[in-house]
Amino acid sequence: MKRLISTCALALLLAGCGNNNSHKQVSVHHYQVSDTPAPASEQVLHRRLAMSPRTIDPSLATGVPAFNVVQDLFEGLLTLSPDGKLVPGTASSWDISDDGKTYVFHLRPSARWSNGKPVTAGDFVYAWRRLVDPMTGAQYADALSPVVNASAIIDGKMPAAKLGVEAVDEHTFKVQLVKPTPYFLTMLYNQYLMPLYQPAISKWGDAWTKPEHIVSNGAFKLTDWVINGHLTLEKNPYYWDAQQVLLQKEIDYPITATDSVVARYLAGGLDLANNPAFAASDYPWLKAALGKQVVVSPYYATAYLGMMVHKPPFNNPDLRRALNLVLNRKVLANKLSGGLQLPAYSLFPPLPGYPQQVPDWANWPMAKRLAEARRLYHKAGYSKAHPLKVPLLYMTEGVSTQNYMEAVVTMWHQALGCDIELHNEEWKVMLQDLQYKNAQIYWSAWVGDYPEPYTFAQQFLQSFAMNYGSYSNPAYQQAVAKATTELDRHQRYQDYAAAERVLNQDMPFIPLYFYKSPELIKPYVAGVKPNVVALHLARYIYIRQHSETD
């Protein structure tokens, strides 16, 4: 661990700490592209992952890289269209009871596993029971809380066999909910609700996700996985819609640093890169050099600093508020992100129809905010003579993240005299530290699993496994619970707004920015469309005939 408050961080705040990327001279490949798909032998996509997935077990996978891989290997009851709309997946249709509590899904008779065996309703029953079984240790188990008996099973009070799901017959899957749940359908494409092939898991245990053992039902199957290296996915000939899938192979490369991503893309080693593909400082010269290959799309995601609010020093709300008030998010966004981020003052990202709850202090003059921050800091027992000294944990992700963290720490140091150390770890190690509460304040980000406020609200529910900061407030719990039963969208959003106001008052986290998704896409890559979850399913992607012109 080392102190990273540097003179460059101060320069970044005042002048952008420019690196003259706008003047970079690069060799750019130019292509002549046809509308005709390339031959099958050339249907290979080279894609970047932000890091190597810790696991691709759908019940256990967390994080965007694992999400992207699992979505190509497996398919849930519903899936997404290229532009992010919900469409039928393994289920071709469904019926909903008049009271909104019973869902009956009709599975496609043509749905097959990658070994040719039929996908049945029993495969969903097994997967959903496995998710809520405490022995599985699934962090997304609470997502099934709307299903009858799920909460009791998660708490160890009932066996998993009591979950309110049923295989009526091989192709009919029935789900019984405790109460009407407006967002239920929208969550069904997520990885933790995908079917699982029980014989493979029973036979191979934790090793069932190895290429030689895994059985999946998506458009692709895993054929190679080099530890901490690339993953190779090949077309699954048994996929129910295989005739419409043109891509034959997808090779995913875990590359953390964005400068390495850009270098490989420019060298022709990547066809598609996102989440994010490049640093904000690279945007001007990349746009000038690559034109339409550079795509910036809305992204339903928030970056923030989490805090362990159940123990000192962050159990003190005055300290949390002081640190929140000090940060000049507009300066951070303008100087460090070049417009590729939106300043965030609350948790929920922009969503059509939802009234964002921006706290009053966000509109105060900076001088007033700093004065109030210093008062609260002193009230909490700190001063320049007795500064706050804690490590801030963040993920190793390249120079952009480090610059942002340095800038944040510099603002705290200049305004309050805080003595914060920066400590960075690889994602897998950091996630383990958060799970075991081995952090005090830490960088975090959340990507919405579906376009509904609940996907963000759940992070601060007492029962949610990824509530790493151990926040708990009955008023918040009640407001979210009320929202989850409201069928009228306008009223539901008002209930979520009430919950967000509780968060704004308690400040169990420090919002930083709302994301945009910077992507690099070769002109010959077809089938990629912007969507708010930045998910580009390989089943829709194909390579067009092309040749280099220089």
Coordinates of C-alpha atoms in Angstrom, one line a residue:
M1 CA 0.0 0.0 0.0
K2 CA 1.4 3.4 -0.8
R3 CA 0.4 7.0 -0.8
L4 CA -0.8 8.1 -4.3
I5 CA -1.7 11.8 -3.8
S6 CA 0.5 13.2 -6.5
T7 CA 1.2 16.5 -8.2
C8 CA -0.2 14.9 -11.3
A9 CA -3.6 14.5 -9.5
L10 CA -3.6 18.2 -8.8
A11 CA -2.8 19.0 -12.3
L12 CA -5.5 16.7 -13.5
L13 CA -8.0 18.8 -11.5
L14 CA -6.8 22.1 -12.7
A15 CA -5.8 21.5 -16.3
G16 CA -6.8 18.0 -17.3
C17 CA -3.3 16.6 -17.0
G18 CA -3.2 16.3 -20.8
N19 CA -1.1 13.7 -22.4
N20 CA -1.2 15.1 -25.9
N21 CA -3.3 12.1 -27.1
S22 CA -5.0 14.5 -29.5
H23 CA -1.7 14.7 -31.4
K24 CA -1.1 10.9 -31.6
Q25 CA -0.1 9.6 -34.9
V26 CA -1.3 6.0 -35.4
S27 CA -1.5 3.6 -38.2
V28 CA -5.2 3.0 -38.9
H29 CA -6.5 0.1 -40.9
H30 CA -9.1 1.1 -43.6
Y31 CA -11.5 -1.5 -45.0
Q32 CA -13.7 -1.9 -48.0
V33 CA -16.8 -3.6 -46.6
S34 CA -19.6 -5.5 -48.4
D35 CA -23.1 -6.0 -47.1
T36 CA -22.7 -9.8 -47.8
P37 CA -21.7 -12.0 -44.8
A38 CA -18.3 -13.5 -45.0
P39 CA -17.9 -17.3 -45.5
A40 CA -18.3 -19.5 -42.5
S41 CA -14.5 -20.0 -42.2
E42 CA -14.1 -16.3 -41.6
Q43 CA -17.0 -15.9 -39.1
V44 CA -14.7 -15.5 -36.1
L45 CA -15.1 -12.6 -33.6
H46 CA -12.2 -11.4 -31.5
R47 CA -13.7 -9.7 -28.5
R48 CA -12.3 -8.0 -25.4
L49 CA -13.3 -8.8 -21.8
A50 CA -12.4 -6.3 -19.1
M51 CA -11.0 -9.2 -17.0
S52 CA -11.0 -12.9 -16.7
P53 CA -14.3 -14.2 -15.1
R54 CA -13.9 -15.7 -11.7
T55 CA -16.5 -18.3 -12.7
I56 CA -19.0 -18.9 -15.5
D57 CA -21.3 -20.9 -13.3
P58 CA -24.6 -19.0 -13.9
S59 CA -25.7 -19.4 -10.3
L60 CA -22.4 -17.9 -9.0
A61 CA -21.2 -15.6 -11.7
T62 CA -20.9 -11.9 -10.8
G63 CA -19.4 -9.0 -12.7
V64 CA -19.8 -7.8 -16.3
P65 CA -17.2 -10.0 -17.9
A66 CA -18.8 -13.2 -16.6
F67 CA -22.2 -11.8 -17.5
N68 CA -21.1 -11.3 -21.1
V69 CA -19.7 -14.8 -21.5
V70 CA -22.5 -16.6 -19.7
Q71 CA -25.1 -14.8 -21.9
D72 CA -23.5 -16.4 -25.0
L73 CA -23.3 -19.9 -23.4
F74 CA -26.7 -20.1 -21.8
E75 CA -30.2 -18.8 -22.5
G76 CA -33.0 -18.0 -20.0
L77 CA -36.7 -18.1 -20.4
L78 CA -36.4 -14.6 -22.0
T79 CA -33.5 -13.0 -23.8
L80 CA -32.6 -9.6 -25.3
S81 CA -32.9 -8.3 -28.8
P82 CA -29.8 -6.6 -30.3
D83 CA -31.2 -3.2 -29.1
G84 CA -31.8 -4.5 -25.6
K85 CA -35.6 -5.3 -25.7
L86 CA -37.0 -8.3 -24.0
V87 CA -37.9 -11.1 -26.4
P88 CA -38.8 -14.8 -26.0
G89 CA -35.8 -17.1 -25.3
T90 CA -36.0 -20.7 -24.3
A91 CA -39.7 -20.0 -23.6
S92 CA -41.6 -19.2 -26.7
S93 CA -44.6 -17.8 -24.8
W94 CA -46.1 -17.4 -21.3
D95 CA -49.3 -16.8 -19.5
I96 CA -49.9 -14.6 -16.5
S97 CA -52.8 -15.1 -14.1
D98 CA -55.2 -12.2 -13.5
D99 CA -53.9 -11.6 -10.0
G100 CA -50.3 -11.3 -11.3
K101 CA -49.0 -14.1 -9.1
T102 CA -48.8 -17.1 -11.4
Y103 CA -46.6 -17.3 -14.5
V104 CA -46.7 -20.3 -16.8
F105 CA -43.9 -20.5 -19.4
H106 CA -44.1 -22.7 -22.5
L107 CA -40.7 -24.0 -23.5
R108 CA -39.6 -24.5 -27.1
P109 CA -39.8 -28.3 -27.9
S110 CA -36.7 -27.6 -30.2
A111 CA -34.6 -26.2 -27.3
R112 CA -31.5 -28.4 -26.8
W113 CA -28.4 -28.6 -24.6
S114 CA -25.1 -28.6 -26.3
N115 CA -25.0 -32.4 -26.0
G116 CA -28.2 -32.7 -28.0
K117 CA -30.4 -33.5 -25.0
P118 CA -33.8 -31.6 -24.7
V119 CA -34.0 -28.6 -22.4
T120 CA -36.9 -29.3 -20.0
A121 CA -38.9 -27.5 -17.4
G122 CA -37.1 -29.6 -14.8
D123 CA -33.8 -28.0 -15.8
F124 CA -35.3 -24.6 -14.7
V125 CA -36.7 -26.1 -11.5
Y126 CA -33.2 -27.5 -10.7
A127 CA -31.4 -24.3 -11.5
W128 CA -33.8 -22.0 -9.5
R129 CA -33.7 -24.3 -6.5
R130 CA -29.9 -24.4 -6.6
L131 CA -29.8 -20.6 -6.6
V132 CA -31.8 -20.2 -3.4
D133 CA -30.2 -23.2 -1.6
P134 CA -27.9 -21.7 1.1
M135 CA -25.3 -24.5 0.3
T136 CA -24.8 -22.9 -3.1
G137 CA -23.7 -19.6 -1.7
A138 CA -25.2 -17.6 -4.6
Q139 CA -24.9 -13.9 -4.2
Y140 CA -28.0 -13.3 -6.4
A141 CA -30.2 -15.7 -4.4
D142 CA -32.3 -12.8 -3.1
A143 CA -33.3 -12.0 -6.7
L144 CA -35.8 -14.9 -6.4
S145 CA -37.4 -13.4 -3.2
P146 CA -40.7 -12.7 -5.1
V147 CA -41.1 -16.5 -5.6
V148 CA -43.1 -18.4 -2.9
N149 CA -40.9 -19.7 -0.1
A150 CA -37.7 -18.3 -1.6
S151 CA -36.9 -16.1 1.4
A152 CA -37.5 -18.8 3.9
I153 CA -35.2 -21.2 1.9
I154 CA -32.5 -18.6 1.6
D155 CA -32.7 -18.2 5.4
G156 CA -32.3 -21.9 5.9
K157 CA -35.9 -22.3 7.3
M158 CA -37.2 -24.5 4.5
P159 CA -35.7 -27.0 2.0
A160 CA -35.1 -25.9 -1.6
A161 CA -37.7 -28.4 -2.8
K162 CA -40.4 -26.0 -1.3
L163 CA -39.6 -23.3 -3.8
G164 CA -42.7 -22.1 -5.7
V165 CA -41.7 -23.5 -9.0
E166 CA -43.0 -26.6 -10.9
A167 CA -42.4 -28.6 -14.0
V168 CA -46.0 -29.2 -15.1
D169 CA -44.7 -31.3 -17.9
E170 CA -41.4 -31.4 -19.9
H171 CA -42.2 -28.1 -21.7
T172 CA -44.3 -26.2 -19.1
F173 CA -42.6 -24.3 -16.3
K174 CA -44.9 -22.8 -13.6
V175 CA -43.8 -20.1 -11.1
Q176 CA -45.9 -19.0 -8.1
L177 CA -45.1 -15.5 -6.7
V178 CA -45.8 -14.3 -3.2
K179 CA -47.3 -11.1 -4.6
P180 CA -47.5 -9.3 -8.0
T181 CA -44.0 -8.3 -9.0
P182 CA -43.9 -5.8 -11.9
Y183 CA -40.3 -6.3 -12.8
F184 CA -40.4 -10.2 -12.7
L185 CA -40.3 -10.7 -16.5
T186 CA -37.6 -8.1 -17.0
M187 CA -35.2 -10.1 -14.8
L188 CA -35.6 -13.4 -16.5
Y189 CA -32.8 -13.0 -19.1
N190 CA -30.2 -12.7 -16.4
Q191 CA -27.5 -15.4 -15.9
Y192 CA -28.6 -16.5 -12.4
L193 CA -32.0 -17.6 -13.7
M194 CA -30.8 -19.7 -16.7
P195 CA -31.4 -23.5 -16.8
L196 CA -28.7 -25.9 -15.7
Y197 CA -27.9 -29.4 -16.8
Q198 CA -27.9 -31.3 -13.5
P199 CA -26.1 -34.5 -14.7
A200 CA -22.9 -32.5 -15.5
I201 CA -23.0 -30.7 -12.1
S202 CA -23.6 -33.9 -10.2
K203 CA -20.8 -35.7 -12.0
W204 CA -18.1 -33.0 -12.0
G205 CA -18.9 -30.8 -9.1
D206 CA -17.1 -27.5 -9.1
A207 CA -15.2 -28.6 -12.3
W208 CA -18.4 -28.8 -14.3
T209 CA -17.7 -25.4 -16.1
K210 CA -14.4 -26.7 -17.6
P211 CA -14.6 -26.9 -21.4
E212 CA -14.4 -30.7 -21.4
H213 CA -17.3 -30.9 -19.0
I214 CA -19.7 -28.0 -19.5
V215 CA -23.1 -28.5 -21.0
S216 CA -24.9 -25.3 -22.0
N217 CA -28.1 -24.3 -23.9
G218 CA -27.1 -21.1 -25.6
A219 CA -26.0 -20.2 -29.1
F220 CA -22.4 -21.1 -28.3
K221 CA -20.5 -23.7 -26.3
L222 CA -17.2 -23.3 -24.5
T223 CA -14.3 -25.2 -26.2
D224 CA -11.2 -23.7 -24.6
W225 CA -10.3 -21.6 -21.5
V226 CA -6.7 -20.7 -20.8
I227 CA -6.3 -19.8 -17.2
N228 CA -6.1 -16.0 -17.0
G229 CA -6.1 -16.1 -20.7
H230 CA -8.5 -16.3 -23.6
L231 CA -11.8 -18.2 -23.8
T232 CA -13.0 -19.8 -27.0
L233 CA -16.7 -20.2 -27.7
E234 CA -17.9 -22.1 -30.8
K235 CA -21.3 -22.3 -32.3
N236 CA -23.7 -24.8 -30.7
P237 CA -25.2 -26.8 -33.5
Y238 CA -28.1 -27.9 -31.2
Y239 CA -29.2 -24.4 -30.3
W240 CA -32.9 -24.0 -31.3
D241 CA -32.2 -21.0 -33.6
A242 CA -28.8 -22.2 -34.9
Q243 CA -29.8 -21.7 -38.5
Q244 CA -29.9 -17.9 -37.9
V245 CA -26.5 -17.8 -36.1
L246 CA -23.8 -16.9 -38.7
L247 CA -20.9 -16.5 -36.3
Q248 CA -18.9 -19.7 -35.9
K249 CA -16.4 -18.8 -33.2
E250 CA -15.9 -16.1 -30.6
I251 CA -12.6 -15.6 -28.9
D252 CA -12.6 -13.5 -25.7
Y253 CA -9.4 -11.9 -24.4
P254 CA -9.3 -10.6 -20.8
I255 CA -7.5 -7.2 -21.1
T256 CA -7.7 -4.9 -18.1
A257 CA -5.8 -1.8 -19.1
T258 CA -7.6 0.3 -21.7
D259 CA -4.3 1.4 -23.3
S260 CA -3.6 -2.2 -24.1
V261 CA -7.1 -2.6 -25.5
V262 CA -6.6 0.3 -27.9
A263 CA -3.2 -0.9 -28.9
R264 CA -4.5 -4.4 -29.8
Y265 CA -7.6 -3.0 -31.6
L266 CA -5.4 -0.7 -33.7
A267 CA -3.1 -3.6 -34.5
G268 CA -6.1 -5.6 -35.8
G269 CA -6.2 -8.1 -32.9
L270 CA -9.7 -7.1 -31.7
D271 CA -12.9 -6.7 -33.6
L272 CA -15.1 -5.5 -30.7
A273 CA -14.2 -3.9 -27.4
N274 CA -16.4 -2.3 -24.8
N275 CA -17.0 -1.9 -21.0
P276 CA -15.1 0.5 -21.6
A277 CA -12.9 0.2 -24.6
F278 CA -10.8 3.3 -24.1
A279 CA -9.9 6.0 -21.6
A280 CA -11.7 9.3 -21.7
S281 CA -8.4 11.1 -22.6
D282 CA -8.1 8.9 -25.7
Y283 CA -11.6 9.8 -27.0
P284 CA -10.7 12.9 -29.1
W285 CA -7.8 11.4 -31.1
L286 CA -9.6 8.0 -31.5
K287 CA -12.7 9.7 -32.8
A288 CA -10.6 11.7 -35.2
A289 CA -8.6 8.6 -36.4
L290 CA -11.4 6.0 -36.4
G291 CA -14.6 7.9 -37.0
K292 CA -17.7 5.7 -36.8
Q293 CA -15.7 2.9 -35.3
V294 CA -15.9 4.8 -32.0
V295 CA -19.3 4.5 -30.4
V296 CA -20.5 6.1 -27.2
S297 CA -23.8 4.8 -25.9
P298 CA -26.0 5.3 -22.7
Y299 CA -25.3 2.7 -20.1
Y300 CA -27.5 1.9 -17.1
A301 CA -24.8 2.0 -14.5
T302 CA -23.4 3.9 -11.5
A303 CA -20.0 4.2 -10.1
Y304 CA -19.7 5.0 -6.4
L305 CA -17.6 4.6 -3.2
G306 CA -19.0 2.1 -0.8
M307 CA -18.4 2.3 3.0
M308 CA -18.6 -0.2 5.8
V309 CA -21.2 1.7 7.7
H310 CA -21.7 -0.8 10.5
K311 CA -18.3 -0.1 12.1
P312 CA -16.0 2.9 12.7
P313 CA -15.1 5.2 11.2
F314 CA -17.9 5.1 8.6
N315 CA -20.7 4.4 11.1
N316 CA -20.6 8.2 11.6
P317 CA -23.1 9.9 9.2
D318 CA -21.4 13.3 9.7
L319 CA -18.1 11.9 8.3
R320 CA -19.9 10.3 5.4
R321 CA -21.7 13.5 4.5
A322 CA -18.6 15.6 4.8
L323 CA -16.7 13.4 2.3
N324 CA -19.7 13.4 0.0
L325 CA -20.0 17.2 -0.1
V326 CA -16.4 17.9 -0.9
L327 CA -16.3 16.2 -4.2
N328 CA -16.7 18.5 -7.2
R329 CA -18.2 16.0 -9.6
K330 CA -18.4 18.4 -12.5
V331 CA -14.7 19.0 -12.4
L332 CA -14.0 15.3 -12.2
A333 CA -16.3 14.6 -15.2
N334 CA -15.0 17.5 -17.3
K335 CA -11.3 17.2 -16.6
L336 CA -11.0 13.4 -16.3
S337 CA -13.7 11.9 -18.4
G338 CA -14.1 14.3 -21.3
G339 CA -17.8 14.0 -21.2
L340 CA -17.9 10.2 -21.2
Q341 CA -19.4 10.3 -17.7
L342 CA -22.3 12.1 -16.1
P343 CA -21.9 13.5 -12.6
A344 CA -23.9 11.5 -10.1
Y345 CA -25.4 12.8 -6.8
S346 CA -27.7 9.8 -6.1
L347 CA -27.8 6.1 -6.8
F348 CA -30.3 5.5 -9.6
P349 CA -29.1 6.4 -13.1
P350 CA -31.4 8.2 -15.6
L351 CA -34.4 6.1 -16.5
P352 CA -37.4 7.3 -18.6
G353 CA -40.2 8.2 -16.3
Y354 CA -38.3 7.9 -13.1
P355 CA -37.9 11.2 -11.1
Q356 CA -34.2 11.3 -10.0
Q357 CA -33.8 12.4 -6.4
V358 CA -31.0 14.9 -6.5
P359 CA -30.2 16.1 -3.0
D360 CA -30.4 19.8 -2.2
W361 CA -26.7 20.1 -1.5
A362 CA -25.9 19.2 -5.1
N363 CA -27.1 22.7 -6.2
W364 CA -25.3 24.6 -3.4
P365 CA -22.3 26.8 -4.4
M366 CA -19.1 25.0 -3.9
A367 CA -18.0 27.4 -1.1
K368 CA -21.1 26.6 0.9
R369 CA -20.6 22.8 0.4
L370 CA -17.0 23.1 1.6
A371 CA -17.9 25.1 4.6
E372 CA -20.6 22.6 5.6
A373 CA -18.2 19.7 4.9
R374 CA -15.6 21.2 7.3
R375 CA -18.1 21.7 10.0
L376 CA -19.3 18.1 9.8
Y377 CA -15.7 16.8 9.6
H378 CA -14.9 18.6 12.8
K379 CA -18.1 17.5 14.4
A380 CA -17.2 13.9 13.6
G381 CA -13.9 14.4 15.5
Y382 CA -11.4 15.0 12.7
S383 CA -9.2 18.0 11.8
K384 CA -6.0 18.7 9.9
A385 CA -4.2 17.9 13.1
H386 CA -6.2 14.7 13.6
P387 CA -7.0 13.6 10.0
L388 CA -9.0 10.7 8.8
K389 CA -6.6 7.9 7.9
V390 CA -8.0 4.9 6.0
P391 CA -7.1 3.0 2.9
L392 CA -9.4 3.4 -0.1
L393 CA -9.6 0.1 -2.0
Y394 CA -10.1 0.1 -5.8
M395 CA -9.8 -2.3 -8.7
T396 CA -6.7 -2.5 -10.9
E397 CA -8.0 -1.2 -14.2
G398 CA -5.5 1.0 -15.7
V399 CA -4.3 4.6 -15.5
S400 CA -7.8 6.2 -15.9
T401 CA -9.1 4.6 -12.7
Q402 CA -6.0 5.5 -10.8
N403 CA -6.2 9.1 -12.0
Y404 CA -9.8 9.4 -10.9
M405 CA -9.0 7.9 -7.5
E406 CA -6.0 10.2 -7.1
A407 CA -8.2 13.2 -7.9
V408 CA -10.9 12.2 -5.4
V409 CA -8.3 11.7 -2.6
T410 CA -6.7 15.0 -3.5
M411 CA -10.0 16.9 -3.1
W412 CA -10.4 15.4 0.3
H413 CA -6.9 16.2 1.3
Q414 CA -7.1 19.8 0.1
A415 CA -10.5 20.6 1.6
L416 CA -10.3 18.6 4.9
G417 CA -6.8 17.4 5.4
C418 CA -7.7 13.8 5.1
D419 CA -4.8 11.3 4.9
I420 CA -6.2 8.6 2.6
E421 CA -4.1 5.9 1.1
L422 CA -4.9 4.3 -2.2
H423 CA -4.7 0.5 -2.4
N424 CA -5.5 -1.3 -5.7
E425 CA -6.2 -5.0 -6.2
E426 CA -7.1 -7.3 -9.0
W427 CA -10.9 -7.8 -9.3
K428 CA -11.0 -11.3 -8.0
V429 CA -8.9 -10.4 -4.9
M430 CA -10.9 -7.2 -4.3
L431 CA -14.2 -9.1 -4.5
Q432 CA -13.1 -11.6 -1.9
D433 CA -12.0 -8.7 0.4
L434 CA -15.4 -7.1 0.1
Q435 CA -17.2 -10.4 0.8
Y436 CA -15.2 -10.9 3.9
K437 CA -15.6 -7.2 4.9
N438 CA -11.9 -6.6 4.6
A439 CA -12.3 -3.0 3.5
Q440 CA -13.4 0.3 5.0
I441 CA -14.1 2.4 1.9
Y442 CA -14.0 1.0 -1.6
W443 CA -14.7 1.7 -5.2
S444 CA -17.7 0.0 -6.6
A445 CA -20.0 0.1 -9.6
W446 CA -23.3 -1.4 -10.5
V447 CA -24.7 -2.2 -13.9
G448 CA -28.5 -2.5 -14.0
D449 CA -29.6 -6.1 -14.6
Y450 CA -32.8 -4.7 -16.1
P451 CA -34.4 -1.3 -16.7
E452 CA -36.1 -1.0 -13.3
P453 CA -35.0 0.9 -10.2
Y454 CA -35.1 -2.3 -8.1
T455 CA -31.9 -3.6 -9.6
F456 CA -30.1 -0.6 -8.0
A457 CA -32.3 -0.5 -4.8
Q458 CA -31.5 -4.1 -3.9
Q459 CA -27.8 -3.3 -3.2
F460 CA -28.7 -1.7 0.1
L461 CA -31.3 -4.2 1.3
Q462 CA -30.3 -5.9 4.5
S463 CA -30.9 -9.4 2.9
F464 CA -28.9 -8.8 -0.3
A465 CA -25.5 -10.7 -0.3
M466 CA -23.7 -7.9 -2.2
N467 CA -24.7 -5.2 0.4
Y468 CA -21.0 -5.2 1.3
G469 CA -21.2 -2.1 3.5
S470 CA -23.9 -3.8 5.7
Y471 CA -26.3 -0.8 5.5
S472 CA -29.6 -1.3 7.2
N473 CA -32.5 1.1 7.7
P474 CA -36.1 -0.1 8.2
A475 CA -37.5 3.0 6.5
Y476 CA -35.5 2.2 3.4
Q477 CA -36.5 -1.5 3.5
Q478 CA -40.2 -0.6 3.8
A479 CA -40.1 1.9 0.9
V480 CA -38.5 -0.6 -1.4
A481 CA -40.9 -3.4 -0.3
K482 CA -43.8 -1.1 -1.0
A483 CA -42.5 -0.3 -4.5
T484 CA -42.0 -4.0 -5.4
T485 CA -45.8 -4.7 -5.0
E486 CA -47.0 -1.6 -6.9
L487 CA -48.3 -2.4 -10.5
D488 CA -48.8 1.2 -11.5
R489 CA -45.5 2.4 -12.9
H490 CA -45.9 6.0 -11.9
Q491 CA -46.8 5.2 -8.3
R492 CA -44.0 2.5 -8.2
Y493 CA -41.5 5.1 -9.3
Q494 CA -42.7 7.4 -6.6
D495 CA -42.1 4.7 -4.0
Y496 CA -38.6 4.1 -5.3
A497 CA -38.0 7.8 -5.1
A498 CA -39.0 7.8 -1.4
A499 CA -36.5 5.0 -0.9
E500 CA -33.8 6.9 -2.7
R501 CA -34.4 10.0 -0.5
V502 CA -33.7 7.8 2.6
L503 CA -30.4 6.8 1.0
N504 CA -29.6 10.5 0.2
Q505 CA -30.2 11.3 3.9
D506 CA -28.1 8.4 5.3
M507 CA -25.4 8.5 2.7
P508 CA -24.1 4.9 3.0
F509 CA -22.2 5.5 -0.2
I510 CA -20.6 8.3 -2.2
P511 CA -22.0 8.5 -5.7
L512 CA -19.4 9.5 -8.4
Y513 CA -20.8 9.2 -11.9
F514 CA -23.2 7.6 -14.2
Y515 CA -21.6 5.7 -17.0
K516 CA -21.6 5.9 -20.7
S517 CA -20.3 3.0 -22.7
P518 CA -17.3 3.8 -25.0
E519 CA -17.0 1.0 -27.6
L520 CA -14.7 0.2 -30.5
I521 CA -16.3 -1.7 -33.3
K522 CA -14.7 -2.7 -36.6
P523 CA -16.7 -1.6 -39.7
Y524 CA -17.1 -5.2 -40.9
V525 CA -18.7 -6.3 -37.6
A526 CA -22.5 -6.4 -38.1
G527 CA -25.4 -7.0 -35.7
V528 CA -24.1 -4.7 -32.9
K529 CA -26.6 -2.1 -31.7
P530 CA -26.4 0.3 -28.7
N531 CA -28.4 -0.8 -25.7
V532 CA -28.4 0.4 -22.1
V533 CA -26.9 -2.8 -20.6
A534 CA -24.1 -2.8 -23.3
L535 CA -24.8 -6.5 -24.0
H536 CA -24.0 -7.7 -27.5
L537 CA -25.1 -11.3 -27.9
A538 CA -22.9 -13.2 -30.4
R539 CA -25.9 -14.9 -31.8
Y540 CA -26.8 -11.6 -33.6
I541 CA -23.3 -10.7 -34.7
Y542 CA -21.6 -11.7 -37.9
I543 CA -18.6 -10.7 -40.0
R544 CA -19.2 -9.0 -43.4
Q545 CA -16.9 -9.6 -46.3
H546 CA -14.1 -7.1 -46.3
S547 CA -10.6 -6.3 -47.4
E548 CA -8.0 -3.8 -46.3
T549 CA -7.6 -0.8 -48.6
D550 CA -4.2 0.2 -47.5

